[in-house]
Amino acid sequence: MKKLLAIAALAALTAQAQAALLHFTGTIEWNTDVVQINFTLDQDATNVRIWTDSYQGGVNFDPITALWNLSTGALINYNDDNAYIGPNQTSYDSGFILPTLAAGEYAFTVAAYNNFPGSNLSDLFDFERYGMQPQLLSTWCQPASHCGMGGYWSVWLDGVDFASNPNDPDPNNVPEPGTLALAALGLVGLAALRRRKSAA
């Protein structure tokens, strides 16, 4: 029993020390819609990756992504096309590989190309800034892509400590890595209890 508890404690510590791979999905309807995923780094991190894999070769809209400092709202960088970050990406998918990123709070946004971001998260994106009337993605002809596309989006975050979709009515859709560790500990405890009953 002591051995099982030691293994469980080690598993919990390992799970907390390693940031989780987190996944968010959803749909947008209009070409002016912007998806925002907020994430936190508890300490300076290396090899943070954030990417989309939803373009699916033209089934859905061509995304343009941006990275923001959530505390100040300042734009850190934006990216139009980078399909070499994670699995299942196709041309026009987008995102970032960040060899180093300081501890703090950040936001990752996804918009339909060519709805470029302003210099601050509080600014309007280009389509609103220049007075474009919203158009349904299902009937809109996206520049450099095609007409009548789907609004499905998929965002992956690797190497972050916590992430959330502020527009999701259920904030518990993606658990914190610490919650996952507690769940693992609970499963090990149940396994130990079952083993004990079997022995008896």
mmCIF file of C-alpha atoms in Angstrom:
data_model
loop_
_atom_site.group_PDB
_atom_site.id
_atom_site.type_symbol
_atom_site.label_atom_id
_atom_site.label_comp_id
_atom_site.label_asym_id
_atom_site.label_seq_id
_atom_site.Cartn_x
_atom_site.Cartn_y
_atom_site.Cartn_z
ATOM 1 C CA MET A 1 0.000 0.000 0.000
ATOM 2 C CA LYS A 2 2.814 2.417 0.902
ATOM 3 C CA LYS A 3 4.470 1.639 -2.425
ATOM 4 C CA LEU A 4 1.259 2.465 -4.314
ATOM 5 C CA LEU A 5 0.848 5.754 -2.435
ATOM 6 C CA ALA A 6 4.459 6.707 -3.191
ATOM 7 C CA ILE A 7 3.892 6.002 -6.894
ATOM 8 C CA ALA A 8 0.667 8.035 -6.839
ATOM 9 C CA ALA A 9 2.383 10.984 -5.159
ATOM 10 C CA LEU A 10 5.205 10.863 -7.718
ATOM 11 C CA ALA A 11 2.681 10.737 -10.575
ATOM 12 C CA ALA A 12 0.824 13.732 -9.143
ATOM 13 C CA LEU A 13 4.018 15.770 -8.794
ATOM 14 C CA THR A 14 5.118 14.855 -12.316
ATOM 15 C CA ALA A 15 1.736 15.829 -13.753
ATOM 16 C CA GLN A 16 1.880 19.181 -11.987
ATOM 17 C CA ALA A 17 5.445 19.852 -13.108
ATOM 18 C CA GLN A 18 4.668 19.169 -16.747
ATOM 19 C CA ALA A 19 2.282 21.514 -18.498
ATOM 20 C CA ALA A 20 -0.601 19.836 -20.276
ATOM 21 C CA LEU A 21 -1.567 19.635 -23.928
ATOM 22 C CA LEU A 22 -4.887 21.497 -24.063
ATOM 23 C CA HIS A 23 -7.450 21.551 -26.877
ATOM 24 C CA PHE A 24 -10.350 23.910 -27.590
ATOM 25 C CA THR A 25 -12.864 23.755 -30.432
ATOM 26 C CA GLY A 26 -15.911 25.674 -31.543
ATOM 27 C CA THR A 27 -17.536 27.383 -34.487
ATOM 28 C CA ILE A 28 -17.884 30.935 -35.681
ATOM 29 C CA GLU A 29 -20.581 32.160 -38.031
ATOM 30 C CA TRP A 30 -19.419 35.554 -39.284
ATOM 31 C CA ASN A 31 -16.234 36.705 -41.010
ATOM 32 C CA THR A 32 -15.797 39.388 -38.317
ATOM 33 C CA ASP A 33 -15.868 36.903 -35.400
ATOM 34 C CA VAL A 34 -12.688 36.562 -33.325
ATOM 35 C CA VAL A 35 -11.948 33.571 -31.071
ATOM 36 C CA GLN A 36 -9.887 34.268 -27.929
ATOM 37 C CA ILE A 37 -8.149 31.663 -25.784
ATOM 38 C CA ASN A 38 -6.435 32.924 -22.615
ATOM 39 C CA PHE A 39 -3.525 31.032 -21.093
ATOM 40 C CA THR A 40 -1.160 31.278 -18.137
ATOM 41 C CA LEU A 41 2.485 30.401 -17.567
ATOM 42 C CA ASP A 42 3.303 30.045 -13.871
ATOM 43 C CA GLN A 43 7.025 30.337 -14.614
ATOM 44 C CA ASP A 44 9.270 31.170 -17.553
ATOM 45 C CA ALA A 45 8.781 28.469 -20.165
ATOM 46 C CA THR A 46 10.587 26.967 -23.110
ATOM 47 C CA ASN A 47 9.087 25.391 -26.191
ATOM 48 C CA VAL A 48 5.520 26.669 -25.913
ATOM 49 C CA ARG A 49 3.484 25.783 -29.003
ATOM 50 C CA ILE A 50 0.040 27.129 -29.956
ATOM 51 C CA TRP A 51 -1.610 26.234 -33.238
ATOM 52 C CA THR A 52 -4.734 25.713 -35.311
ATOM 53 C CA ASP A 53 -5.485 22.502 -37.197
ATOM 54 C CA SER A 54 -8.980 23.339 -38.404
ATOM 55 C CA TYR A 55 -8.476 24.609 -41.972
ATOM 56 C CA GLN A 56 -8.662 20.997 -43.204
ATOM 57 C CA GLY A 57 -7.428 21.814 -46.690
ATOM 58 C CA GLY A 58 -10.190 24.350 -47.296
ATOM 59 C CA VAL A 59 -13.193 22.839 -45.526
ATOM 60 C CA ASN A 60 -13.134 25.693 -42.993
ATOM 61 C CA PHE A 61 -11.970 29.312 -42.989
ATOM 62 C CA ASP A 62 -8.321 30.339 -43.401
ATOM 63 C CA PRO A 63 -7.220 31.531 -39.920
ATOM 64 C CA ILE A 64 -4.940 34.380 -38.953
ATOM 65 C CA THR A 65 -3.649 34.106 -35.389
ATOM 66 C CA ALA A 66 -2.193 36.573 -32.909
ATOM 67 C CA LEU A 67 -0.442 36.399 -29.547
ATOM 68 C CA TRP A 68 -1.092 39.055 -26.890
ATOM 69 C CA ASN A 69 0.124 40.058 -23.444
ATOM 70 C CA LEU A 70 -3.151 39.749 -21.553
ATOM 71 C CA SER A 71 -2.048 42.064 -18.724
ATOM 72 C CA THR A 72 -1.261 45.035 -21.010
ATOM 73 C CA GLY A 73 -3.230 44.019 -24.112
ATOM 74 C CA ALA A 74 -0.118 44.588 -26.256
ATOM 75 C CA LEU A 75 0.238 42.610 -29.474
ATOM 76 C CA ILE A 76 3.306 40.363 -29.278
ATOM 77 C CA ASN A 77 3.101 38.919 -32.792
ATOM 78 C CA TYR A 78 0.683 37.708 -35.431
ATOM 79 C CA ASN A 79 0.938 34.885 -37.930
ATOM 80 C CA ASP A 80 -0.920 34.154 -41.127
ATOM 81 C CA ASP A 81 0.399 30.753 -42.250
ATOM 82 C CA ASN A 82 2.469 28.221 -40.319
ATOM 83 C CA ALA A 83 1.365 24.626 -40.851
ATOM 84 C CA TYR A 84 4.531 23.081 -39.370
ATOM 85 C CA ILE A 85 3.760 23.254 -35.656
ATOM 86 C CA GLY A 86 1.539 20.311 -34.760
ATOM 87 C CA PRO A 87 -0.099 17.230 -36.255
ATOM 88 C CA ASN A 88 -3.143 17.420 -38.553
ATOM 89 C CA GLN A 89 -2.367 20.922 -39.800
ATOM 90 C CA THR A 90 -2.875 21.696 -43.484
ATOM 91 C CA SER A 91 -1.880 24.692 -45.611
ATOM 92 C CA TYR A 92 -3.078 28.030 -44.194
ATOM 93 C CA ASP A 93 -3.283 26.729 -40.628
ATOM 94 C CA SER A 94 -1.439 29.005 -38.256
ATOM 95 C CA GLY A 95 0.195 29.489 -34.864
ATOM 96 C CA PHE A 96 3.464 29.923 -33.000
ATOM 97 C CA ILE A 97 6.465 28.007 -31.726
ATOM 98 C CA LEU A 98 7.872 30.028 -28.822
ATOM 99 C CA PRO A 99 11.354 28.862 -27.713
ATOM 100 C CA THR A 100 11.087 31.106 -24.636
ATOM 101 C CA LEU A 101 8.130 32.876 -23.062
ATOM 102 C CA ALA A 102 8.139 34.688 -19.716
ATOM 103 C CA ALA A 103 5.764 33.775 -16.915
ATOM 104 C CA GLY A 104 2.503 35.680 -17.194
ATOM 105 C CA GLU A 105 -0.942 35.790 -18.743
ATOM 106 C CA TYR A 106 -1.452 35.719 -22.497
ATOM 107 C CA ALA A 107 -4.182 35.541 -25.103
ATOM 108 C CA PHE A 108 -4.203 33.729 -28.446
ATOM 109 C CA THR A 109 -6.744 34.922 -31.014
ATOM 110 C CA VAL A 110 -8.036 33.365 -34.215
ATOM 111 C CA ALA A 111 -9.728 35.436 -36.899
ATOM 112 C CA ALA A 112 -10.565 34.849 -40.546
ATOM 113 C CA TYR A 113 -7.890 36.031 -42.983
ATOM 114 C CA ASN A 114 -7.442 38.989 -43.731
ATOM 115 C CA ASN A 115 -8.925 40.373 -40.531
ATOM 116 C CA PHE A 116 -5.571 41.548 -39.133
ATOM 117 C CA PRO A 117 -5.225 42.614 -35.471
ATOM 118 C CA GLY A 118 -4.507 46.107 -34.190
ATOM 119 C CA SER A 119 -1.600 46.875 -31.871
ATOM 120 C CA ASN A 120 -3.634 46.270 -28.695
ATOM 121 C CA LEU A 121 -6.233 43.666 -27.773
ATOM 122 C CA SER A 122 -8.639 46.503 -26.975
ATOM 123 C CA ASP A 123 -8.341 47.800 -30.568
ATOM 124 C CA LEU A 124 -10.686 46.702 -33.313
ATOM 125 C CA PHE A 125 -9.555 44.150 -35.859
ATOM 126 C CA ASP A 126 -9.289 45.353 -39.479
ATOM 127 C CA PHE A 127 -12.759 44.318 -40.668
ATOM 128 C CA GLU A 128 -14.465 46.355 -37.947
ATOM 129 C CA ARG A 129 -11.867 49.141 -38.035
ATOM 130 C CA TYR A 130 -12.563 49.713 -41.733
ATOM 131 C CA GLY A 131 -16.334 49.343 -41.412
ATOM 132 C CA MET A 132 -16.802 46.018 -43.215
ATOM 133 C CA GLN A 133 -20.323 44.683 -42.852
ATOM 134 C CA PRO A 134 -20.283 41.211 -41.280
ATOM 135 C CA GLN A 135 -20.863 38.400 -43.759
ATOM 136 C CA LEU A 136 -21.787 34.784 -43.105
ATOM 137 C CA LEU A 137 -18.814 32.484 -43.657
ATOM 138 C CA SER A 138 -21.143 30.127 -45.512
ATOM 139 C CA THR A 139 -21.625 32.728 -48.264
ATOM 140 C CA TRP A 140 -18.481 34.874 -47.975
ATOM 141 C CA CYS A 141 -15.614 34.627 -50.485
ATOM 142 C CA GLN A 142 -12.477 34.744 -48.362
ATOM 143 C CA PRO A 143 -9.472 36.491 -49.965
ATOM 144 C CA ALA A 144 -6.792 34.058 -51.231
ATOM 145 C CA SER A 145 -8.952 31.089 -50.239
ATOM 146 C CA HIS A 146 -12.443 30.169 -51.440
ATOM 147 C CA CYS A 147 -16.160 30.864 -51.079
ATOM 148 C CA GLY A 148 -18.675 29.297 -48.751
ATOM 149 C CA MET A 149 -16.522 27.772 -46.004
ATOM 150 C CA GLY A 150 -17.218 26.263 -42.603
ATOM 151 C CA GLY A 151 -16.732 28.084 -39.330
ATOM 152 C CA TYR A 152 -15.167 25.257 -37.309
ATOM 153 C CA TRP A 153 -11.999 26.200 -35.378
ATOM 154 C CA SER A 154 -9.585 24.069 -33.368
ATOM 155 C CA VAL A 155 -6.792 25.409 -31.140
ATOM 156 C CA TRP A 156 -4.066 23.405 -29.391
ATOM 157 C CA LEU A 157 -1.779 24.684 -26.617
ATOM 158 C CA ASP A 158 1.311 22.769 -25.547
ATOM 159 C CA GLY A 159 3.543 23.801 -22.651
ATOM 160 C CA VAL A 160 1.133 26.116 -20.831
ATOM 161 C CA ASP A 161 -0.096 25.742 -17.246
ATOM 162 C CA PHE A 162 -3.738 26.740 -17.636
ATOM 163 C CA ALA A 163 -5.974 27.913 -20.477
ATOM 164 C CA SER A 164 -9.582 29.016 -20.855
ATOM 165 C CA ASN A 165 -12.025 30.227 -23.451
ATOM 166 C CA PRO A 166 -13.619 33.371 -21.944
ATOM 167 C CA ASN A 167 -16.599 33.025 -24.301
ATOM 168 C CA ASP A 168 -17.352 29.431 -23.272
ATOM 169 C CA PRO A 169 -20.324 29.255 -20.884
ATOM 170 C CA ASP A 170 -18.721 26.192 -19.239
ATOM 171 C CA PRO A 171 -15.283 27.212 -17.889
ATOM 172 C CA ASN A 172 -14.653 23.620 -16.746
ATOM 173 C CA ASN A 173 -14.404 22.200 -20.272
ATOM 174 C CA VAL A 174 -10.611 21.973 -20.002
ATOM 175 C CA PRO A 175 -9.237 20.969 -16.583
ATOM 176 C CA GLU A 176 -6.081 22.418 -15.090
ATOM 177 C CA PRO A 177 -3.041 20.101 -15.050
ATOM 178 C CA GLY A 178 -3.325 20.040 -11.248
ATOM 179 C CA THR A 179 -6.881 18.714 -11.522
ATOM 180 C CA LEU A 180 -5.638 16.001 -13.858
ATOM 181 C CA ALA A 181 -3.012 15.045 -11.286
ATOM 182 C CA LEU A 182 -5.670 14.742 -8.562
ATOM 183 C CA ALA A 183 -7.781 12.591 -10.876
ATOM 184 C CA ALA A 184 -4.773 10.324 -11.503
ATOM 185 C CA LEU A 185 -4.193 10.086 -7.757
ATOM 186 C CA GLY A 186 -7.829 9.123 -7.254
ATOM 187 C CA LEU A 187 -7.612 6.382 -9.892
ATOM 188 C CA VAL A 188 -4.490 4.944 -8.257
ATOM 189 C CA GLY A 189 -6.313 4.978 -4.915
ATOM 190 C CA LEU A 190 -9.294 3.120 -6.381
ATOM 191 C CA ALA A 191 -6.971 0.552 -7.940
ATOM 192 C CA ALA A 192 -5.288 0.027 -4.551
ATOM 193 C CA LEU A 193 -8.668 -0.417 -2.844
ATOM 194 C CA ARG A 194 -9.785 -2.964 -5.442
ATOM 195 C CA ARG A 195 -6.512 -4.866 -5.054
ATOM 196 C CA ARG A 196 -6.950 -4.906 -1.286
ATOM 197 C CA LYS A 197 -10.508 -6.305 -1.601
ATOM 198 C CA SER A 198 -9.304 -8.978 -4.039
ATOM 199 C CA ALA A 199 -6.596 -10.060 -1.613
ATOM 200 C CA ALA A 200 -9.124 -10.330 1.186
#
